[in-house]
Each structure stands twice: as structure tokens, then as C-alpha cells.
XYZ file of N, CA, C and O in Angstrom:
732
model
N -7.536 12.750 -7.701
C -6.321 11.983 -7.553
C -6.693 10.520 -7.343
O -7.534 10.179 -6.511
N -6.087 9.736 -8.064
C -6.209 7.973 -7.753
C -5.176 7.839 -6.780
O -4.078 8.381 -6.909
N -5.603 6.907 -5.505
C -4.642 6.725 -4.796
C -4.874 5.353 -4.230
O -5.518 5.030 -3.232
N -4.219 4.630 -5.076
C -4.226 2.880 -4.678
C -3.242 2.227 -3.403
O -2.052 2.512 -3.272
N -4.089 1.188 -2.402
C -3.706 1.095 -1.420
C -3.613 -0.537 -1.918
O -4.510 -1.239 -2.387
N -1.979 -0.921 -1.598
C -1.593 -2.065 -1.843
C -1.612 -3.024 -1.184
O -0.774 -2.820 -0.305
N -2.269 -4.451 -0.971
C -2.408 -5.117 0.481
C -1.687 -5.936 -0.004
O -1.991 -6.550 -1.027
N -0.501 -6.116 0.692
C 1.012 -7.076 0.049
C 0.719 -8.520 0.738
O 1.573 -9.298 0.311
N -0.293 -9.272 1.775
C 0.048 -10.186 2.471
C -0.510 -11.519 1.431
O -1.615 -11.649 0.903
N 0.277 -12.110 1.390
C -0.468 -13.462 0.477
C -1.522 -14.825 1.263
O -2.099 -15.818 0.820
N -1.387 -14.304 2.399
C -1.784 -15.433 3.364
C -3.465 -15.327 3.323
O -4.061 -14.315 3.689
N -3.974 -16.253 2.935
C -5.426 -16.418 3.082
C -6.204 -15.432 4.598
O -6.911 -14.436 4.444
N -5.951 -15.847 5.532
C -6.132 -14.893 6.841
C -5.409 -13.975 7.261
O -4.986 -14.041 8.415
N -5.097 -12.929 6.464
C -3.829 -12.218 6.772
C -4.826 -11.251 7.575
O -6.047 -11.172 7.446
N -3.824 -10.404 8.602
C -4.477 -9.762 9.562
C -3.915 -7.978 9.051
O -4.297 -7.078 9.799
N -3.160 -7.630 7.972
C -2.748 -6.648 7.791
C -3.683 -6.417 6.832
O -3.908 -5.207 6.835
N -4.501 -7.109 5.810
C -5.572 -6.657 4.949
C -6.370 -6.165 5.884
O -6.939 -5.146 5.493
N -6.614 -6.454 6.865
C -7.426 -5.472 7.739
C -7.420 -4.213 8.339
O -8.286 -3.567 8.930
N -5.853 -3.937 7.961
C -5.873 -2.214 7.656
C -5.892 -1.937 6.489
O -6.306 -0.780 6.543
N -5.679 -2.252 5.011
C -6.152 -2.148 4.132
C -7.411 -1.681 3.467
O -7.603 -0.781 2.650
N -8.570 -2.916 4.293
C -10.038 -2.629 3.832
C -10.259 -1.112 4.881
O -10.982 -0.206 4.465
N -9.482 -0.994 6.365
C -10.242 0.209 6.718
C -9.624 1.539 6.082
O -10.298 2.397 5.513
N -8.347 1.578 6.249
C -7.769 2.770 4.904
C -8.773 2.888 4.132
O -9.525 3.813 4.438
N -9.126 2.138 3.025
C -10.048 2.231 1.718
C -11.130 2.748 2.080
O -11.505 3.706 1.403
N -12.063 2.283 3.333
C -13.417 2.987 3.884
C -12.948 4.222 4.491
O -13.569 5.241 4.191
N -12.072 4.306 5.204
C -11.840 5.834 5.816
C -11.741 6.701 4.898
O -12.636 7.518 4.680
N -10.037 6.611 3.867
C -9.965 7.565 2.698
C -11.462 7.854 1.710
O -12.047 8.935 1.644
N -11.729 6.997 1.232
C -13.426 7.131 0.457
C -14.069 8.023 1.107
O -14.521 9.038 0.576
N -14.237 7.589 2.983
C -15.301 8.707 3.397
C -15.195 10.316 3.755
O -15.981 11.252 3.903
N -13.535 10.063 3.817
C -12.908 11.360 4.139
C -12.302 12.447 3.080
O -11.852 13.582 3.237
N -12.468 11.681 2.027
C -11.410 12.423 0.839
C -12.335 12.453 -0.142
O -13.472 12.013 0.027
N -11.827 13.092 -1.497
C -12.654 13.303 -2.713
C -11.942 12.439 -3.233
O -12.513 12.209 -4.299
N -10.965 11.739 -3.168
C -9.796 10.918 -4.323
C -10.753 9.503 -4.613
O -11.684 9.082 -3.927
N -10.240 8.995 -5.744
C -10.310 7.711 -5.953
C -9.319 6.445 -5.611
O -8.226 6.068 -6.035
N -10.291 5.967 -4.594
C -9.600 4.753 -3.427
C -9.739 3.629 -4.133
O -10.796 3.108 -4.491
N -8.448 3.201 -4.357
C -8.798 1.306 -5.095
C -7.854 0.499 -4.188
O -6.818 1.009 -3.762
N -8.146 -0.523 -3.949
C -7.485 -1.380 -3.072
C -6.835 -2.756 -4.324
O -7.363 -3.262 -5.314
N -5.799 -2.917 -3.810
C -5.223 -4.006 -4.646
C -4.797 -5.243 -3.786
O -3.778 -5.003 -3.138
N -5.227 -6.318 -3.631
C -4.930 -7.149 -3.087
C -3.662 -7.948 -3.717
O -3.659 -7.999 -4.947
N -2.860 -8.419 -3.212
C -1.962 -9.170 -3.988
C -2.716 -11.109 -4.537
O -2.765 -11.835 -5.530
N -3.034 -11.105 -3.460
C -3.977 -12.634 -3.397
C -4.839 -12.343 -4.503
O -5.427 -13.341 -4.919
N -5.087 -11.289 -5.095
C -6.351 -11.458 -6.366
C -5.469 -11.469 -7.719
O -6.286 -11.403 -8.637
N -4.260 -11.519 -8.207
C -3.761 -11.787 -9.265
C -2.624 -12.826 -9.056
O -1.935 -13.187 -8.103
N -2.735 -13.145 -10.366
C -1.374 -14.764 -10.154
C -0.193 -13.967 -10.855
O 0.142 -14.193 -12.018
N 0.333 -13.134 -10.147
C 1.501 -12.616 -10.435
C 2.579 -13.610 -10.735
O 2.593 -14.402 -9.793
N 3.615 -13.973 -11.746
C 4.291 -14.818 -12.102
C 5.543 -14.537 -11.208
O 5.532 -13.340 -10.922
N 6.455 -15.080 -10.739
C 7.679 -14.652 -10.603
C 8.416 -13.257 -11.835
O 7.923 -13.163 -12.959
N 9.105 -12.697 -11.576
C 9.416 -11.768 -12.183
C 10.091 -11.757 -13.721
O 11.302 -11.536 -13.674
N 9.676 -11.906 -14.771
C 10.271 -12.271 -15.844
C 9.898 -11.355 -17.271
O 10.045 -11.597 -18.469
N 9.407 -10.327 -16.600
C 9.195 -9.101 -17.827
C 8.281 -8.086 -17.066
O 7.515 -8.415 -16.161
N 8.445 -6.834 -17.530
C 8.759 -5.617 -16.429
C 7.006 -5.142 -17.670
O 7.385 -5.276 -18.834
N 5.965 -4.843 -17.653
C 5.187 -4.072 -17.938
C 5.251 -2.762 -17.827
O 5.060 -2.113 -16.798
N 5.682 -2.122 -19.520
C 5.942 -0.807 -19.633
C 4.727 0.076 -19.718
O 4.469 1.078 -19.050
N 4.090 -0.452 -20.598
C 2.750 0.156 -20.481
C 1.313 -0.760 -20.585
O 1.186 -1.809 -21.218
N 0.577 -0.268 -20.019
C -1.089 -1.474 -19.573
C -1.448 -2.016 -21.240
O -2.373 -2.816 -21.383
N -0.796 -1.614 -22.255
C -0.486 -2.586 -23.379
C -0.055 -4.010 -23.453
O -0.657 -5.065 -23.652
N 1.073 -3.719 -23.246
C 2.249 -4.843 -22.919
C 1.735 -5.839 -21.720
O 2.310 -6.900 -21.475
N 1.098 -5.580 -21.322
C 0.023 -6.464 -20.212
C -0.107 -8.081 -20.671
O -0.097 -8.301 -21.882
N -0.203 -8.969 -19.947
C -0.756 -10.246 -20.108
C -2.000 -9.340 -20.101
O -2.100 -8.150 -19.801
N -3.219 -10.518 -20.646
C -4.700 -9.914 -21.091
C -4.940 -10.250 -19.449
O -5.767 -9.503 -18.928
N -4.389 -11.178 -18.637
C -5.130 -11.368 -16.858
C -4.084 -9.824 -16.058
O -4.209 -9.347 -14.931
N -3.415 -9.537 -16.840
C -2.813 -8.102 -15.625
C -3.144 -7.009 -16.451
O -2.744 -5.973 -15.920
N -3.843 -6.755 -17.791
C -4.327 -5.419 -18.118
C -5.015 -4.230 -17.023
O -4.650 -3.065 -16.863
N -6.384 -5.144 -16.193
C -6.469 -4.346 -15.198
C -5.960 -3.685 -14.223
O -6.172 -2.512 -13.914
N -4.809 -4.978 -13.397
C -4.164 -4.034 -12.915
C -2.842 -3.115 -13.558
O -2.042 -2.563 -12.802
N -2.759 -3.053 -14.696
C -1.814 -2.894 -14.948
C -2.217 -1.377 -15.310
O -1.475 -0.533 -14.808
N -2.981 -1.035 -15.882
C -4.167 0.335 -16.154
C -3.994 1.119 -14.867
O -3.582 2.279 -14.885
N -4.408 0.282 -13.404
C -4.545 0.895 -12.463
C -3.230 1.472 -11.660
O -3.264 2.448 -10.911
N -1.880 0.558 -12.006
C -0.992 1.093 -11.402
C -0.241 2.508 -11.756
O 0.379 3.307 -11.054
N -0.679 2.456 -13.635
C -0.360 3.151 -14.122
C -1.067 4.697 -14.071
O -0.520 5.736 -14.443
N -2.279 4.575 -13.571
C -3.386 5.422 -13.809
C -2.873 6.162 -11.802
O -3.189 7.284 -11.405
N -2.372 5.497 -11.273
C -2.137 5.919 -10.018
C -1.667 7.057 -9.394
O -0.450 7.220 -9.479
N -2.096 7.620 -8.985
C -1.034 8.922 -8.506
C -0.065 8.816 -7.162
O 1.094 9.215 -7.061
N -0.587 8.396 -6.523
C -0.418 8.037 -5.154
C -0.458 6.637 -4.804
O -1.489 6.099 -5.209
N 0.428 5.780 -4.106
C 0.225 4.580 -3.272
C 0.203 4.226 -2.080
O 1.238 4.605 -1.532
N -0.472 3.679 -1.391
C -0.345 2.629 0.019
C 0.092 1.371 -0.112
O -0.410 0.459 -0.769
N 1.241 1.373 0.677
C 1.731 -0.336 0.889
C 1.051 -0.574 2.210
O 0.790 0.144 3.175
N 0.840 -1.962 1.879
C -0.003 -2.372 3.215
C 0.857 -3.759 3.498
O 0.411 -4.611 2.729
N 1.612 -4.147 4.074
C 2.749 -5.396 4.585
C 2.774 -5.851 5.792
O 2.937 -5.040 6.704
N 2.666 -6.826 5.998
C 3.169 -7.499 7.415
C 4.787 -7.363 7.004
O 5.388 -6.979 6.000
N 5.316 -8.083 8.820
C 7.069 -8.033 8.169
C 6.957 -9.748 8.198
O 6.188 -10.443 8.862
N 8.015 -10.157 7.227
C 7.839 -11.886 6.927
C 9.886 -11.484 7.116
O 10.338 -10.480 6.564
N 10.514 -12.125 7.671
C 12.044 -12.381 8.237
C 12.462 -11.559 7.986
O 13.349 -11.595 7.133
N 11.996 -10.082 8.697
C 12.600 -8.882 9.111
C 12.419 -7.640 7.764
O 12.972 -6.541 7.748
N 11.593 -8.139 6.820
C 11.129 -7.213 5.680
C 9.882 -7.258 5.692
O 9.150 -7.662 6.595
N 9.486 -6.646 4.209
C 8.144 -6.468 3.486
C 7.559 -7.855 2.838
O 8.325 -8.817 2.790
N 6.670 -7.941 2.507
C 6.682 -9.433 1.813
C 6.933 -9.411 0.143
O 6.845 -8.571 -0.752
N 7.250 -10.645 0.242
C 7.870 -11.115 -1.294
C 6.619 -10.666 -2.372
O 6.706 -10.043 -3.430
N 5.685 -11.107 -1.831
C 4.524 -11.247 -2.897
C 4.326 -9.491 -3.107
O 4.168 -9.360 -4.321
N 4.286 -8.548 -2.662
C 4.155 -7.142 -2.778
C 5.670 -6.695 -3.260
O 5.760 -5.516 -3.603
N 6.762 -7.421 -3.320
C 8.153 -6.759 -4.162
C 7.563 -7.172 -5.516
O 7.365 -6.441 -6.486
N 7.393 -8.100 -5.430
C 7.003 -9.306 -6.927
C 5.974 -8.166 -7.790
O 6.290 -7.681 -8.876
N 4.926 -7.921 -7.189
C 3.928 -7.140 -8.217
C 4.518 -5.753 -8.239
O 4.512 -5.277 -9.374
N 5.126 -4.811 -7.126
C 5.777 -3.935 -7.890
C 6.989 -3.725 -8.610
O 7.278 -2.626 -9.083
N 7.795 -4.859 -8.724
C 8.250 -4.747 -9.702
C 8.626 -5.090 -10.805
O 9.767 -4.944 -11.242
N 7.239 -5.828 -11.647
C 6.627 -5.655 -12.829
C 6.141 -4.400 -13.511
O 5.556 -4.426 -14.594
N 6.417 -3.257 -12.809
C 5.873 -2.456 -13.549
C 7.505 -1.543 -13.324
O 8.460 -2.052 -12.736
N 7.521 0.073 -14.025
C 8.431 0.677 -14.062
C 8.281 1.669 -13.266
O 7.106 1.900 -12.977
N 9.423 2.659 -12.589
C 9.353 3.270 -11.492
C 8.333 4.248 -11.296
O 7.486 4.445 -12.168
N 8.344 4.716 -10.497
C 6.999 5.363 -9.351
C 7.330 6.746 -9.487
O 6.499 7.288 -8.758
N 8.182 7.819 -10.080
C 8.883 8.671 -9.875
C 8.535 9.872 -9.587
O 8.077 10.546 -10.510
N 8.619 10.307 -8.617
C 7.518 11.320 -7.770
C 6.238 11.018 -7.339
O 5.440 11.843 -7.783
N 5.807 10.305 -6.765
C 4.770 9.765 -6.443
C 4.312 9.494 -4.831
O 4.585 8.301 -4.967
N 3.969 9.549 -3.784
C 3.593 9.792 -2.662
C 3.613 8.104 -2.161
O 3.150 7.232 -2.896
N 4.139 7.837 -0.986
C 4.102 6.375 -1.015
C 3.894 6.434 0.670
O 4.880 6.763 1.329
N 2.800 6.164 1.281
C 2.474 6.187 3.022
C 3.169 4.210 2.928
O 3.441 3.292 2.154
N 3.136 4.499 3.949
C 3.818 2.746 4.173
C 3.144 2.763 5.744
O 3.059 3.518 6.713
N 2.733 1.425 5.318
C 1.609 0.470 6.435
C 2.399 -0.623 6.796
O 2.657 -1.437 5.909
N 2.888 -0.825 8.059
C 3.244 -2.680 8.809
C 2.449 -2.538 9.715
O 2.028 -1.466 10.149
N 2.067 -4.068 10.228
C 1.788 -4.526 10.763
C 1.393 -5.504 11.213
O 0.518 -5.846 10.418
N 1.459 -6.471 12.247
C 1.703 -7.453 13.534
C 0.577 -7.950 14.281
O -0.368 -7.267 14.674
N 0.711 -8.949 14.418
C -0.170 -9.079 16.292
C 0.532 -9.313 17.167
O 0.084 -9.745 18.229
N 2.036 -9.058 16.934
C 2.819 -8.932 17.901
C 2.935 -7.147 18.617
O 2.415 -6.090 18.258
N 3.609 -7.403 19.433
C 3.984 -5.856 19.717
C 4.948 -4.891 18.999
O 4.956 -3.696 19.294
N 6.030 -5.581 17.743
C 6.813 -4.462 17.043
C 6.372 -3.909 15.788
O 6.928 -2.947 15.257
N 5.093 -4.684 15.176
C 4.192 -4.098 14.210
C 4.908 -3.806 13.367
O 4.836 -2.702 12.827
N 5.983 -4.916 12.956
C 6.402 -4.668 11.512
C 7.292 -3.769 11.275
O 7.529 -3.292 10.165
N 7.944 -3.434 12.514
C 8.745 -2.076 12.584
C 10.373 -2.963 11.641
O 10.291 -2.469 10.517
N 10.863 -3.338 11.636
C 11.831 -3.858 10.530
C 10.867 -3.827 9.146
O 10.504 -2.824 8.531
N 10.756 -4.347 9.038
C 9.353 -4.013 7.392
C 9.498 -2.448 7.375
O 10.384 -2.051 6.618
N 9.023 -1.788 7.843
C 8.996 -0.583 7.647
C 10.096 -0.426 7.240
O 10.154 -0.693 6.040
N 11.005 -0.122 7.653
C 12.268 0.457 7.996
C 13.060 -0.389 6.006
O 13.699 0.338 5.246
N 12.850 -1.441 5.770
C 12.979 -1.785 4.574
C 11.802 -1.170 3.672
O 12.040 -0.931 2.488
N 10.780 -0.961 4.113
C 9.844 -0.114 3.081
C 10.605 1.419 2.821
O 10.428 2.105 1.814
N 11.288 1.694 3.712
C 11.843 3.438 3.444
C 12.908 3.235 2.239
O 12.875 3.989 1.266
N 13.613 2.454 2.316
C 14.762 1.875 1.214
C 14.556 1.852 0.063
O 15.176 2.284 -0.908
N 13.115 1.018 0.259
C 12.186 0.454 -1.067
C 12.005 1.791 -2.193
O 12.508 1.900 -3.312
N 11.152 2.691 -1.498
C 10.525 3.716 -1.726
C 11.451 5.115 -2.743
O 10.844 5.826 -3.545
N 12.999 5.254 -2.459
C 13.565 5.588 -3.077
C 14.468 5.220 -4.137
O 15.351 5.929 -4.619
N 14.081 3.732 -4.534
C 14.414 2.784 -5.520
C 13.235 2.858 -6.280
O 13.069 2.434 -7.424
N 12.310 3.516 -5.443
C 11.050 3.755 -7.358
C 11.009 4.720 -7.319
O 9.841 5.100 -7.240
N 11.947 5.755 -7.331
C 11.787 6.627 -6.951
C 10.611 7.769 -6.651
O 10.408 8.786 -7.313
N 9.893 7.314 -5.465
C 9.073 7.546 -4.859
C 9.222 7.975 -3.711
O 10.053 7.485 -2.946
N 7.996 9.535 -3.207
C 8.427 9.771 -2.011
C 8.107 9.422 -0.822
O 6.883 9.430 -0.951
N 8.258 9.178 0.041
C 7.700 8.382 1.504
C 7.240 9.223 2.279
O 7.849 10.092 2.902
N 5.927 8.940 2.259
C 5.214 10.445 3.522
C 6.339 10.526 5.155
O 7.412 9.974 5.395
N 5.661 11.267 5.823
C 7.296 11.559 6.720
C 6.280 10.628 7.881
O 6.581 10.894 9.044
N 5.739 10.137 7.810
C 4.728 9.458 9.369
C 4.193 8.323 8.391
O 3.512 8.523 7.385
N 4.790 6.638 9.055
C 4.406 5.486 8.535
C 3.387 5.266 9.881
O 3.543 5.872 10.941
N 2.197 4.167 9.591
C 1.573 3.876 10.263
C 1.732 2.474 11.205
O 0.628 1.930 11.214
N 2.253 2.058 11.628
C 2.927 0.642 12.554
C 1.780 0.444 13.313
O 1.356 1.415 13.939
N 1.125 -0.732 13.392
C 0.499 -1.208 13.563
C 0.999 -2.021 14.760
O 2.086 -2.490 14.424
N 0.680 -2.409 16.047
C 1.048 -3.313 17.263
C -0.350 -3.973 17.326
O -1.367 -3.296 17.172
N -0.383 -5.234 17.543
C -1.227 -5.698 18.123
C -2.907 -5.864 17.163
O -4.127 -5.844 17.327
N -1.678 -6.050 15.971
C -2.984 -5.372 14.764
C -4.625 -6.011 14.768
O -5.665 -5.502 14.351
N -4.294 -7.694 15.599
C -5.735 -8.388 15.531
C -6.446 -8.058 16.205
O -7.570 -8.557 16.149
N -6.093 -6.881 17.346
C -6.686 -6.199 18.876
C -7.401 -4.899 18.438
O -8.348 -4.473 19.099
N -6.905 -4.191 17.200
C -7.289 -3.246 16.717
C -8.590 -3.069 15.429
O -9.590 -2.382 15.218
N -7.858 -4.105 14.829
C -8.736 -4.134 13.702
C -9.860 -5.531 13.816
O -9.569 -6.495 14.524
N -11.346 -5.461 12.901
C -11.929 -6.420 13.030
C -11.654 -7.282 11.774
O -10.945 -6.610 11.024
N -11.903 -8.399 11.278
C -11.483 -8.381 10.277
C -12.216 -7.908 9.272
O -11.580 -7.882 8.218
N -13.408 -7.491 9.188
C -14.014 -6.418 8.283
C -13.360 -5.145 7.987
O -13.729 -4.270 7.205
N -12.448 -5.180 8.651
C -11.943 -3.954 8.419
C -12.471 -2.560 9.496
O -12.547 -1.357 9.246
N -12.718 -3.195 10.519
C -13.670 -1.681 11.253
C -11.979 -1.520 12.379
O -10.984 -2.171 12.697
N -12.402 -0.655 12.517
C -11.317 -0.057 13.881
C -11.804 -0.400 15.196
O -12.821 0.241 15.464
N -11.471 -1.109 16.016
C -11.957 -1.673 16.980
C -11.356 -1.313 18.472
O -11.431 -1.919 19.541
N -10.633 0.110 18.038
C -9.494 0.200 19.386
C -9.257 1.767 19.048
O -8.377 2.303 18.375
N -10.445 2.352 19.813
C -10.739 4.204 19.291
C -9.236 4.118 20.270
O -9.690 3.987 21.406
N -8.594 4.122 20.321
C -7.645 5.038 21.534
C -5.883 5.157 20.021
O -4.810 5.744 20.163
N -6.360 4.389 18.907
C -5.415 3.956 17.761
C -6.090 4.932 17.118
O -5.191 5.192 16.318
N -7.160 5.859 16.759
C -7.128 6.721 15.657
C -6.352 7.776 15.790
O -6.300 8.110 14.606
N -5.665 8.605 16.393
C -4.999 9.729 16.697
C -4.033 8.656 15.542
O -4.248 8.779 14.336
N -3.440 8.075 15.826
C -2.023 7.191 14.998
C -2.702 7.114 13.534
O -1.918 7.318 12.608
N -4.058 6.847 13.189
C -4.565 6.653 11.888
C -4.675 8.494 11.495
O -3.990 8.813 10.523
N -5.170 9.217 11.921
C -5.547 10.438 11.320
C -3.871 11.233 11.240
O -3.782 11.972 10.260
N -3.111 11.197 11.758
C -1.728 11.923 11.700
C -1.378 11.190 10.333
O -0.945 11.828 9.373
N -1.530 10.203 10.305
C -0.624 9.314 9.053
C -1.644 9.967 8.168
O -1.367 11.066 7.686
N -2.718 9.439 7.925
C -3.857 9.845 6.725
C -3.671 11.480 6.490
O -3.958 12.027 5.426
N -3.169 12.139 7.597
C -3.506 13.952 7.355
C -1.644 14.105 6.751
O -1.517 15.031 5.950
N -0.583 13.483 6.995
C 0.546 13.192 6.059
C 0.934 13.364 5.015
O 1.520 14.201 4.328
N 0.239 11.805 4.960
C 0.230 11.160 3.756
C -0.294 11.790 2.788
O 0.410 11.631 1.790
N -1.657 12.768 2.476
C -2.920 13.349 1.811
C -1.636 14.589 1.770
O -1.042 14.771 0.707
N -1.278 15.399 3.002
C -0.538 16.333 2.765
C 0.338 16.325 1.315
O 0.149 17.164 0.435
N 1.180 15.392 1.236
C 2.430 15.411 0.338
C 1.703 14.286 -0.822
O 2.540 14.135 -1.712
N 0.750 13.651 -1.052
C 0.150 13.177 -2.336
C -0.775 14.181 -2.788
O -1.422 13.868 -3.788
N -1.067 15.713 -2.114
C -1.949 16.309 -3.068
C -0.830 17.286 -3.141
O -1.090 18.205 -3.918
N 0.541 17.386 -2.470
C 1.172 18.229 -3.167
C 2.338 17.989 -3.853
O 3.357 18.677 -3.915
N 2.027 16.754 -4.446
C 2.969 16.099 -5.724
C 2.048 16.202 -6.952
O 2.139 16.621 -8.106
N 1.163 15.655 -6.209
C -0.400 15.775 -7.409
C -0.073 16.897 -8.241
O 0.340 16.914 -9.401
N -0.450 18.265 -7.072
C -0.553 19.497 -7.895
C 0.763 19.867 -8.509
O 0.570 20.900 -9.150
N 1.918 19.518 -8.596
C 3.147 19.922 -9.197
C 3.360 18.433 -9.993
O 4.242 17.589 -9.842
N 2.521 18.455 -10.643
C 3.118 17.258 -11.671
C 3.939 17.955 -12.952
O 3.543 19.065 -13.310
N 4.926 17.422 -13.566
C 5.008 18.050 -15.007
C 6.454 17.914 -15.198
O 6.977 18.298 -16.244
């Protein structure tokens, strides 16, 4: 199973790519799937002005990702909340492409405040049945995310994995059993 983890923050120091890079090392070490991480900051996504039907129809600079979204089985959004949502730059790249439809979607916020993106979330659940995509039943909210994570991506706050392994054992639940009922 490909299961691409989306890091929506556009901000040069964003502190939510830092659950991103550790998702990607955990899933890799824990799973058999293929983990790709998509940064939003690594493509010049245009404002929205033509929907990529298939990794054909691609500008020749979004073929890659455009292969990969398509090739996807499963996704991770990875978002801070920016004025009580998800961020712009992660609506923008998904929706250039066409819907998600049956597809497993874990949703990641998070903060260095204490509500960890909990409005974000709560607009990520909305999101999720507009591609029509399904939303694992346990999002991961992040509090205090610069306390937790390093910015390498390591976990820096063992008393937060119980919250990472429930979401990851979820999420894996209902993306390998969409996987196996594809058709």
C-alpha cells in the first residue's frame, strides 16, 4: 500500500513538519507500506486554475507529484490551524487533483499552543467527505507540538506515544481495510 503523508505548512520553520518527518520514520519502521512525504513548500503550486485528471495532464514540474497522488492509496494531512482551519497552501494542492474516493485519510493538527489545532481538525473532518474520503475515527492533535517534537523529527516527549500508536494502529486499521476491498 502507498500511503502519502501530506505536510500542508508553507512556513519555512514550520513546527507541524515535525510530525510529518516522524510519521514517515515511524510508519517506514513499523509497516511494510510505502511512506512518501509531500511537503507543500517543495512545489510551486499555482493558485487553482486547472484540476489534474491524470499524471498526464500534469505541468512537466507537477508530473511527480502528480504520479504520486495518484498512485496513493492512503493519505496523511499534516496542518497547523492558520484562522481557525487547515492551511490554504494544503487546500490549494489538493485540489488540483480529482477526488479521493474511498481512500483512508488520518488527519494531523498541530500547535505550540495548548489547543493543537483542534478547530483545523474539526474543518479537516468536513474536508475529508468532500473527497470523498474516509477519516480514520482517532485524529492525532498535537499540544505543545515544539515540546514534543525535535525538529528532526524525533519524539521528544515518550509520555505522547500512547496518542501516536492509537492514531497509527487506526489509521493502518481502516487504510488496509479499504486497501483490501478496492474494486
Amino acid at each position: 500500500m502507498n500511503i502519502e503523508i501530506i505536510s500542508g505548512s508553507p512556513r519555512t520553520n514550520s513546527v507541524t513538519h515535525r510530525v510529518a518527518l516522524f510519521l514517515q520514520k515511524h510508519f517506514a519502521a513499523n509497516t511494510q507500506h510505502n511512506i512518501g512525504l509531500l511537503d507543500v513548500r517543495d512545489w510551486n503550486m499555482p493558485l487553482l486554475n486547472f484540476v489534474i485528471g491524470t499524471p498526464d495532464q500534469a505541468p512537466d514540474h507537477l508530473k511527480p507529484l502528480a504520479n504520486r497522488m495518484f498512485a496513493a492509496d492512503a493519505f496523511i494531512l499534516v496542518t497547523p490551524e492558520y484562522n481557525g482551519s487547515y492551511s490554504a497552501a494544503l487546500q490549494n494542492l489538493i485540489d488540483h487533483f480529482p477526488k479521493q474516493s474511498r481512500k483512508a485519510f488520518g488527519l494531523v493538527t498541530g500547535s505550540p499552543g495548548g489547543l493543537a489545532g483542534a478547530r483545523a481538525s474539526q474543518q479537516l473532518l468536513l474536508l475529508v467527505p468532500a473527497l470523498f474520503g474516509i477519516a480514520a475515527p482517532n485524529m492525532l492533535l498535537v499540544p505543545f507540538l515544539d515540546q514534543k517534537f525535535s525538529p528532526e523529527g524525533e519524539l521528544t516527549d515518550a509520555g505522547f506515544q500512547k496518542s501516536v500508536d492509537t492514531f497509527t494502529n487506526e489509521f493502518l486499521w481502516l487504510a488496509e481495510a479499504l486497501a483490501a476491498n478496492k474494486g
